[in-house]
């Protein structure tokens, strides 16, 4: 019987450039710097150049990147943050940790992202920040949301954990709003061999505030100049690994996009695979939408194809948060949570594996 087609297989990306990864480790061992050293600074510069923004600040994870960004960007006197409820709960976790209330907005059927239409109704005067997630690697239509935010003196944060390298209508995802957040969790398009994250900024003032908050709020060593800081440093080993992988990101993203577009074309109604215009999508996840999700998952399993659900529980239905969101109803989010099914997609997929997924999709009806 054929092997299972895995959803992802990180050992293949390690095998692809094992020697370079060993060199990246060795460089750090030789240098003797272990946290926030020359590798982190060099990575920050290389990422800023790649994104075309002024500043990047390395932090310990994508969730910390969100939390520190929210803390840095919240205007005085405001207490709430608007975000989507279909993006895995990371933003909501960060909002709560920063000490604010989450205001959940519904998403668009077309791209599963926030829009002006869904954000505007929840943009009450307490709201100081909006977090837009570029979900599954698809660039959200973020410019109209930015204009709405500016008008209300609300800060805009783009969560690019799944979308590093995606282009919006006017620039790279992560550089359109006030701050952009990245995650280097191993399964992301640019993954470390452990945890890591970063914040992208064009404003020197906001970047400085994040830089202080990531290290106890220190302005200089042992001088706490900003309240609310924590320890969220990026270490040298991860930065060195990420530097060795960054030059491969565009090639990997292209391969991801190719695989995704084959699924998009193979799928027949009632299955739709979410795709996007060439450069707007970096295909972090291949997500099918199907009213009979259970049947589709069974059909793929019968063909020995792994699937998963991103994400099964909207934030307002999470058991630990239910009390915070009584009375919240998000019809599109709730329906899509019952219909989404993630297909295997990673750059090192073998051709025959891609073909098997396409055939199984084409056969389902
Ligand atoms: C992975 C992810 C995060 C969190 O990143 P961590 O590094 O795991 O903390 C945040 N937002 C989105 C959309 C993600 O996919």
Short mmCIF file of C-alpha atoms and ligand atoms in Angstrom, two decimals:
data_model
loop_
_atom_site.label_atom_id
_atom_site.label_comp_id
_atom_site.label_asym_id
_atom_site.label_seq_id
_atom_site.Cartn_x
_atom_site.Cartn_y
_atom_site.Cartn_z
CA UNK A 1 0.00 0.00 0.00
CA UNK A 2 1.17 3.56 -0.71
CA UNK A 3 2.73 5.57 2.12
CA UNK A 4 0.66 8.30 3.70
CA UNK A 5 1.06 11.74 2.16
CA UNK A 6 2.08 13.78 5.23
CA UNK A 7 0.60 17.19 5.98
CA UNK A 8 4.15 18.46 6.47
CA UNK A 9 7.56 16.82 6.99
CA UNK A 10 10.18 19.07 8.55
CA UNK A 11 12.92 16.45 8.25
CA UNK A 12 12.88 16.95 4.49
CA UNK A 13 13.62 20.68 4.76
CA UNK A 14 16.45 19.90 7.22
CA UNK A 15 17.89 17.29 4.85
CA UNK A 16 17.74 19.79 2.00
CA UNK A 17 20.54 21.89 3.53
CA UNK A 18 21.86 20.00 6.52
CA UNK A 19 25.45 21.20 5.97
CA UNK A 20 24.47 24.86 5.91
CA UNK A 21 22.49 24.39 9.12
CA UNK A 22 25.54 22.78 10.75
CA UNK A 23 27.65 25.74 9.63
CA UNK A 24 25.08 28.10 11.11
CA UNK A 25 25.37 26.30 14.48
CA UNK A 26 29.15 26.25 14.27
CA UNK A 27 29.34 30.01 13.63
CA UNK A 28 27.47 30.65 16.87
CA UNK A 29 29.57 28.18 18.87
CA UNK A 30 32.69 29.95 17.64
CA UNK A 31 31.41 33.43 18.43
CA UNK A 32 30.49 32.85 22.06
CA UNK A 33 27.46 35.21 21.75
CA UNK A 34 24.24 33.39 22.65
CA UNK A 35 21.35 35.89 22.85
CA UNK A 36 20.74 39.25 21.11
CA UNK A 37 24.15 39.35 19.46
CA UNK A 38 25.54 39.90 15.97
CA UNK A 39 23.45 37.14 14.34
CA UNK A 40 20.22 38.69 15.63
CA UNK A 41 21.28 42.17 14.46
CA UNK A 42 22.26 40.82 11.03
CA UNK A 43 18.96 38.91 10.72
CA UNK A 44 17.01 42.04 11.69
CA UNK A 45 18.78 43.99 8.93
CA UNK A 46 18.34 41.26 6.33
CA UNK A 47 14.63 40.92 7.10
CA UNK A 48 14.14 44.70 6.93
CA UNK A 49 15.84 44.73 3.52
CA UNK A 50 13.72 41.79 2.34
CA UNK A 51 10.48 43.41 3.49
CA UNK A 52 11.48 46.90 2.44
CA UNK A 53 10.80 48.43 5.86
CA UNK A 54 12.94 50.55 8.15
CA UNK A 55 13.22 48.34 11.24
CA UNK A 56 12.86 44.74 12.37
CA UNK A 57 13.11 43.65 16.01
CA UNK A 58 13.70 39.97 16.81
CA UNK A 59 11.66 38.49 19.67
CA UNK A 60 11.02 35.06 21.17
CA UNK A 61 7.86 34.01 19.27
CA UNK A 62 5.07 35.16 16.99
CA UNK A 63 2.69 35.44 19.93
CA UNK A 64 5.17 37.66 21.78
CA UNK A 65 5.56 39.73 18.60
CA UNK A 66 1.79 40.33 18.71
CA UNK A 67 1.73 41.09 22.44
CA UNK A 68 4.66 43.51 22.33
CA UNK A 69 3.27 45.21 19.21
CA UNK A 70 -0.11 45.70 20.86
CA UNK A 71 1.57 47.15 23.96
CA UNK A 72 3.77 49.43 21.87
CA UNK A 73 1.02 50.68 19.56
CA UNK A 74 -1.95 51.11 21.92
CA UNK A 75 -2.89 54.82 22.08
CA UNK A 76 -3.30 56.22 25.63
CA UNK A 77 -6.77 55.84 27.13
CA UNK A 78 -7.95 52.97 24.90
CA UNK A 79 -8.65 49.46 26.13
CA UNK A 80 -9.73 47.16 23.32
CA UNK A 81 -8.29 45.44 20.23
CA UNK A 82 -10.25 44.24 17.21
CA UNK A 83 -9.27 40.94 15.59
CA UNK A 84 -10.70 37.91 13.77
CA UNK A 85 -11.89 34.77 15.58
CA UNK A 86 -10.81 32.27 12.91
CA UNK A 87 -7.01 32.61 13.09
CA UNK A 88 -6.03 30.13 15.78
CA UNK A 89 -6.49 32.40 18.79
CA UNK A 90 -2.92 33.76 18.79
CA UNK A 91 -3.96 37.41 18.59
CA UNK A 92 -6.62 36.92 21.24
CA UNK A 93 -4.04 35.28 23.54
CA UNK A 94 -1.71 38.24 22.99
CA UNK A 95 -4.49 40.80 23.55
CA UNK A 96 -5.41 39.20 26.87
CA UNK A 97 -1.78 38.98 27.98
CA UNK A 98 -1.32 42.66 27.14
CA UNK A 99 -4.24 43.38 29.46
CA UNK A 100 -6.84 44.48 26.90
CA UNK A 101 -10.25 43.27 25.75
CA UNK A 102 -10.61 41.48 22.41
CA UNK A 103 -13.39 42.65 20.08
CA UNK A 104 -14.02 39.93 17.53
CA UNK A 105 -15.08 40.83 14.01
CA UNK A 106 -16.43 38.47 11.34
CA UNK A 107 -14.49 37.64 8.16
CA UNK A 108 -15.21 37.68 4.43
CA UNK A 109 -16.39 34.50 2.78
CA UNK A 110 -14.00 35.10 -0.16
CA UNK A 111 -10.64 35.16 1.65
CA UNK A 112 -11.53 34.35 5.29
CA UNK A 113 -9.92 37.67 6.35
CA UNK A 114 -11.19 40.87 8.02
CA UNK A 115 -12.44 43.71 5.82
CA UNK A 116 -13.64 47.29 6.30
CA UNK A 117 -17.19 45.94 6.13
CA UNK A 118 -16.63 43.58 9.07
CA UNK A 119 -14.29 45.79 11.14
CA UNK A 120 -16.23 49.06 11.05
CA UNK A 121 -19.24 47.89 13.11
CA UNK A 122 -17.01 46.88 16.08
CA UNK A 123 -14.71 49.91 15.93
CA UNK A 124 -16.08 51.57 19.07
CA UNK A 125 -14.23 54.46 20.80
CA UNK A 126 -12.40 52.13 23.26
CA UNK A 127 -10.67 50.35 20.39
CA UNK A 128 -7.04 51.43 19.96
CA UNK A 129 -5.60 48.66 17.79
CA UNK A 130 -6.79 46.39 14.96
CA UNK A 131 -4.92 43.14 14.27
CA UNK A 132 -5.41 41.81 10.73
CA UNK A 133 -4.19 38.26 10.06
CA UNK A 134 -2.99 37.41 6.56
CA UNK A 135 -4.56 33.98 6.89
CA UNK A 136 -3.12 30.82 5.31
CA UNK A 137 -0.54 32.98 3.47
CA UNK A 138 -3.08 35.06 1.55
CA UNK A 139 -2.51 38.83 1.78
CA UNK A 140 -5.64 40.42 3.25
CA UNK A 141 -7.01 43.62 1.67
CA UNK A 142 -5.32 45.69 4.27
CA UNK A 143 -5.07 49.17 2.68
CA UNK A 144 -8.75 50.11 3.08
CA UNK A 145 -8.60 48.90 6.70
CA UNK A 146 -5.50 51.05 7.27
CA UNK A 147 -7.32 54.09 5.92
CA UNK A 148 -10.29 53.41 8.20
CA UNK A 149 -7.91 53.02 11.19
CA UNK A 150 -6.01 56.24 10.45
CA UNK A 151 -9.26 58.12 10.32
CA UNK A 152 -10.06 56.93 13.88
CA UNK A 153 -6.48 57.19 15.21
CA UNK A 154 -6.39 53.44 15.66
CA UNK A 155 -3.12 51.52 15.14
CA UNK A 156 -3.02 48.68 12.62
CA UNK A 157 -0.96 45.52 13.20
CA UNK A 158 -0.58 42.92 10.44
CA UNK A 159 -0.07 39.37 11.64
CA UNK A 160 2.25 37.89 8.99
CA UNK A 161 3.09 34.66 10.83
CA UNK A 162 1.69 32.73 7.85
CA UNK A 163 2.44 35.27 5.13
CA UNK A 164 6.12 36.24 5.04
CA UNK A 165 6.82 37.18 1.42
CA UNK A 166 3.22 37.89 0.36
CA UNK A 167 2.53 41.12 -1.51
CA UNK A 168 -0.55 43.26 -0.93
CA UNK A 169 -1.86 45.74 -3.51
CA UNK A 170 0.73 48.36 -2.47
CA UNK A 171 3.66 46.64 -0.75
CA UNK A 172 4.78 43.65 1.25
CA UNK A 173 2.51 42.20 3.90
CA UNK A 174 3.75 43.47 7.25
CA UNK A 175 4.80 46.92 6.02
CA UNK A 176 1.40 48.47 5.26
CA UNK A 177 0.12 48.89 8.81
CA UNK A 178 1.96 50.44 11.76
CA UNK A 179 3.60 47.14 12.76
CA UNK A 180 3.91 43.68 11.22
CA UNK A 181 4.49 40.52 13.23
CA UNK A 182 6.35 37.37 12.18
CA UNK A 183 6.69 33.89 13.63
CA UNK A 184 9.58 31.52 12.98
CA UNK A 185 7.87 28.49 14.51
CA UNK A 186 9.36 25.51 12.62
CA UNK A 187 6.34 24.90 10.35
CA UNK A 188 6.10 28.52 9.09
CA UNK A 189 7.34 29.43 5.61
CA UNK A 190 10.57 30.68 7.23
CA UNK A 191 11.01 28.34 10.19
CA UNK A 192 13.68 28.16 12.88
CA UNK A 193 14.77 24.95 14.61
CA UNK A 194 12.86 26.14 17.66
CA UNK A 195 10.82 29.22 18.53
CA UNK A 196 11.33 32.76 17.31
CA UNK A 197 9.50 35.83 16.07
CA UNK A 198 10.00 39.41 14.93
CA UNK A 199 8.25 42.76 14.60
CA UNK A 200 8.57 44.91 11.47
CA UNK A 201 8.13 48.70 11.67
CA UNK A 202 8.63 51.83 9.67
CA UNK A 203 8.41 54.10 12.72
CA UNK A 204 11.67 54.32 14.70
CA UNK A 205 9.68 55.25 17.79
CA UNK A 206 7.47 52.15 17.66
CA UNK A 207 10.47 49.91 16.88
CA UNK A 208 12.32 51.37 19.88
CA UNK A 209 9.37 50.76 22.15
CA UNK A 210 9.21 47.09 21.05
CA UNK A 211 12.99 46.80 21.50
CA UNK A 212 12.68 48.01 25.09
CA UNK A 213 9.64 45.93 25.91
CA UNK A 214 11.36 42.72 24.70
CA UNK A 215 14.05 43.17 27.38
CA UNK A 216 12.41 44.10 30.71
CA UNK A 217 11.55 47.61 29.51
CA UNK A 218 15.22 48.59 29.76
CA UNK A 219 16.17 51.88 28.14
CA UNK A 220 19.79 51.10 28.94
CA UNK A 221 21.13 48.18 30.95
CA UNK A 222 19.38 47.84 34.32
CA UNK A 223 17.39 51.08 33.76
CA UNK A 224 13.67 50.39 33.30
CA UNK A 225 12.33 53.19 31.12
CA UNK A 226 9.16 51.52 29.82
CA UNK A 227 6.59 49.78 32.01
CA UNK A 228 5.16 46.40 30.99
CA UNK A 229 8.34 44.81 29.63
CA UNK A 230 9.20 41.13 29.72
CA UNK A 231 11.94 38.78 28.56
CA UNK A 232 11.29 37.98 24.92
CA UNK A 233 14.70 37.76 23.30
CA UNK A 234 15.69 35.93 20.13
CA UNK A 235 18.73 33.72 20.49
CA UNK A 236 21.78 33.63 18.27
CA UNK A 237 21.43 29.99 17.20
CA UNK A 238 17.92 30.58 15.83
CA UNK A 239 18.96 33.85 14.17
CA UNK A 240 21.90 32.12 12.49
CA UNK A 241 19.65 29.26 11.27
CA UNK A 242 17.12 31.77 9.95
CA UNK A 243 19.84 33.69 8.10
CA UNK A 244 20.93 30.50 6.39
CA UNK A 245 17.32 29.84 5.33
CA UNK A 246 16.20 33.32 4.30
CA UNK A 247 17.84 33.11 0.84
CA UNK A 248 15.71 30.01 0.15
CA UNK A 249 12.41 31.59 1.14
CA UNK A 250 11.44 32.88 -2.32
CA UNK A 251 12.15 29.50 -3.96
CA UNK A 252 10.21 27.68 -1.25
CA UNK A 253 7.29 30.11 -1.54
CA UNK A 254 7.21 29.64 -5.31
CA UNK A 255 7.07 25.87 -4.93
CA UNK A 256 4.31 26.23 -2.31
CA UNK A 257 2.33 28.44 -4.69
CA UNK A 258 2.73 25.97 -7.57
CA UNK A 259 1.40 23.12 -5.46
CA UNK A 260 -1.51 25.23 -4.21
CA UNK A 261 -2.52 26.30 -7.70
CA UNK A 262 -2.62 22.66 -8.79
CA UNK A 263 -5.02 21.88 -5.95
CA UNK A 264 -7.12 24.93 -6.86
CA UNK A 265 -7.48 23.63 -10.41
CA UNK A 266 -8.02 19.99 -9.44
CA UNK A 267 -10.87 20.69 -7.01
CA UNK A 268 -14.47 20.37 -8.27
CA UNK A 269 -17.65 21.63 -6.64
CA UNK A 270 -18.67 21.23 -3.86
CA UNK A 271 -14.98 21.56 -2.94
CA UNK A 272 -13.22 24.90 -3.32
CA UNK A 273 -9.51 25.32 -2.52
CA UNK A 274 -8.64 28.83 -1.38
CA UNK A 275 -6.17 30.37 -3.79
CA UNK A 276 -5.04 33.86 -4.66
CA UNK A 277 -3.38 35.99 -7.28
CA UNK A 278 0.21 34.96 -7.98
CA UNK A 279 2.19 37.13 -5.60
CA UNK A 280 -0.54 37.77 -3.04
CA UNK A 281 -0.39 34.25 -1.67
CA UNK A 282 2.59 32.44 -0.18
CA UNK A 283 0.58 29.26 0.32
CA UNK A 284 1.43 28.61 3.95
CA UNK A 285 -1.55 26.26 4.12
CA UNK A 286 -3.69 24.69 1.41
CA UNK A 287 -7.23 24.99 2.73
CA UNK A 288 -10.23 23.36 1.09
CA UNK A 289 -13.75 24.57 1.87
CA UNK A 290 -16.42 21.88 1.66
CA UNK A 291 -19.92 21.72 3.17
CA UNK A 292 -19.39 17.94 3.62
CA UNK A 293 -16.02 18.24 5.31
CA UNK A 294 -16.27 14.92 7.13
CA UNK A 295 -16.91 13.07 3.88
CA UNK A 296 -14.00 14.84 2.16
CA UNK A 297 -11.65 14.01 5.06
CA UNK A 298 -12.74 10.34 4.93
CA UNK A 299 -12.27 10.23 1.16
CA UNK A 300 -8.74 11.64 1.45
CA UNK A 301 -7.89 9.30 4.33
CA UNK A 302 -9.03 6.36 2.18
CA UNK A 303 -6.39 7.55 -0.32
CA UNK A 304 -3.87 7.75 2.54
CA UNK A 305 -3.70 11.53 2.49
CA UNK A 306 -3.38 13.33 5.85
CA UNK A 307 -5.55 16.34 6.60
CA UNK A 308 -6.11 18.70 9.52
CA UNK A 309 -8.39 21.60 10.42
CA UNK A 310 -7.13 25.19 10.76
CA UNK A 311 -8.95 26.07 12.93
CA UNK A 312 -11.73 23.99 14.44
CA UNK A 313 -12.81 26.29 17.31
CA UNK A 314 -13.48 30.03 16.78
CA UNK A 315 -12.06 32.18 19.59
CA UNK A 316 -15.47 33.07 21.06
CA UNK A 317 -16.25 29.35 21.45
CA UNK A 318 -12.98 28.44 23.19
CA UNK A 319 -13.89 26.99 26.59
CA UNK A 320 -11.51 29.25 28.54
CA UNK A 321 -12.79 32.42 26.85
CA UNK A 322 -16.51 31.73 26.56
CA UNK A 323 -17.30 34.10 29.46
CA UNK A 324 -15.53 36.99 27.73
CA UNK A 325 -17.62 36.66 24.57
CA UNK A 326 -21.18 35.94 25.68
CA UNK A 327 -23.65 37.07 23.05
CA UNK A 328 -21.00 37.28 20.30
CA UNK A 329 -22.23 35.83 17.01
CA UNK A 330 -20.02 35.62 13.91
CA UNK A 331 -22.04 33.71 11.28
CA UNK A 332 -19.40 33.46 8.53
CA UNK A 333 -16.60 32.52 10.95
CA UNK A 334 -18.80 29.89 12.60
CA UNK A 335 -19.90 28.33 9.32
CA UNK A 336 -16.38 28.23 7.85
CA UNK A 337 -15.02 26.57 11.00
CA UNK A 338 -17.27 23.61 10.08
CA UNK A 339 -16.16 23.56 6.44
CA UNK A 340 -12.38 24.12 6.27
CA UNK A 341 -9.99 21.22 5.72
CA UNK A 342 -6.21 21.59 5.36
CA UNK A 343 -4.44 19.55 2.67
CA UNK A 344 -0.75 18.51 2.60
CA UNK A 345 1.48 21.37 1.44
CA UNK A 346 5.20 21.95 1.99
CA UNK A 347 8.01 22.80 -0.44
CA UNK A 348 9.71 19.39 -0.31
CA UNK A 349 6.58 17.42 -1.30
CA UNK A 350 7.34 14.79 -3.90
CA UNK A 351 5.71 15.10 -7.31
CA UNK A 352 3.80 11.83 -6.91
CA UNK A 353 2.42 13.04 -3.58
CA UNK A 354 1.10 16.27 -5.14
CA UNK A 355 -0.41 14.21 -7.95
CA UNK A 356 -2.15 11.86 -5.51
CA UNK A 357 -3.77 14.81 -3.72
CA UNK A 358 -4.91 16.31 -7.06
CA UNK A 359 -6.41 13.04 -8.20
CA UNK A 360 -8.20 12.43 -4.94
CA UNK A 361 -9.63 15.99 -5.06
CA UNK A 362 -10.78 15.51 -8.66
CA UNK A 363 -12.46 12.20 -7.80
CA UNK A 364 -14.49 13.61 -4.90
CA UNK A 365 -18.00 14.69 -5.78
C1 LIG B 1 1.87 30.55 14.33
C2 LIG B 1 1.04 31.78 14.39
C3 LIG B 1 1.19 32.71 15.42
C4 LIG B 1 2.01 32.45 16.66
O1 LIG B 1 3.35 32.25 16.45
P1 LIG B 1 4.20 31.48 17.58
O2 LIG B 1 5.59 31.72 17.13
O3 LIG B 1 3.80 30.04 17.53
O4 LIG B 1 3.89 32.11 18.88
C5 LIG B 1 0.46 33.88 15.36
N1 LIG B 1 -0.40 34.11 14.37
C6 LIG B 1 -0.59 33.23 13.37
C7 LIG B 1 -1.57 33.55 12.29
C8 LIG B 1 0.11 32.03 13.35
O5 LIG B 1 -0.10 31.15 12.37
#
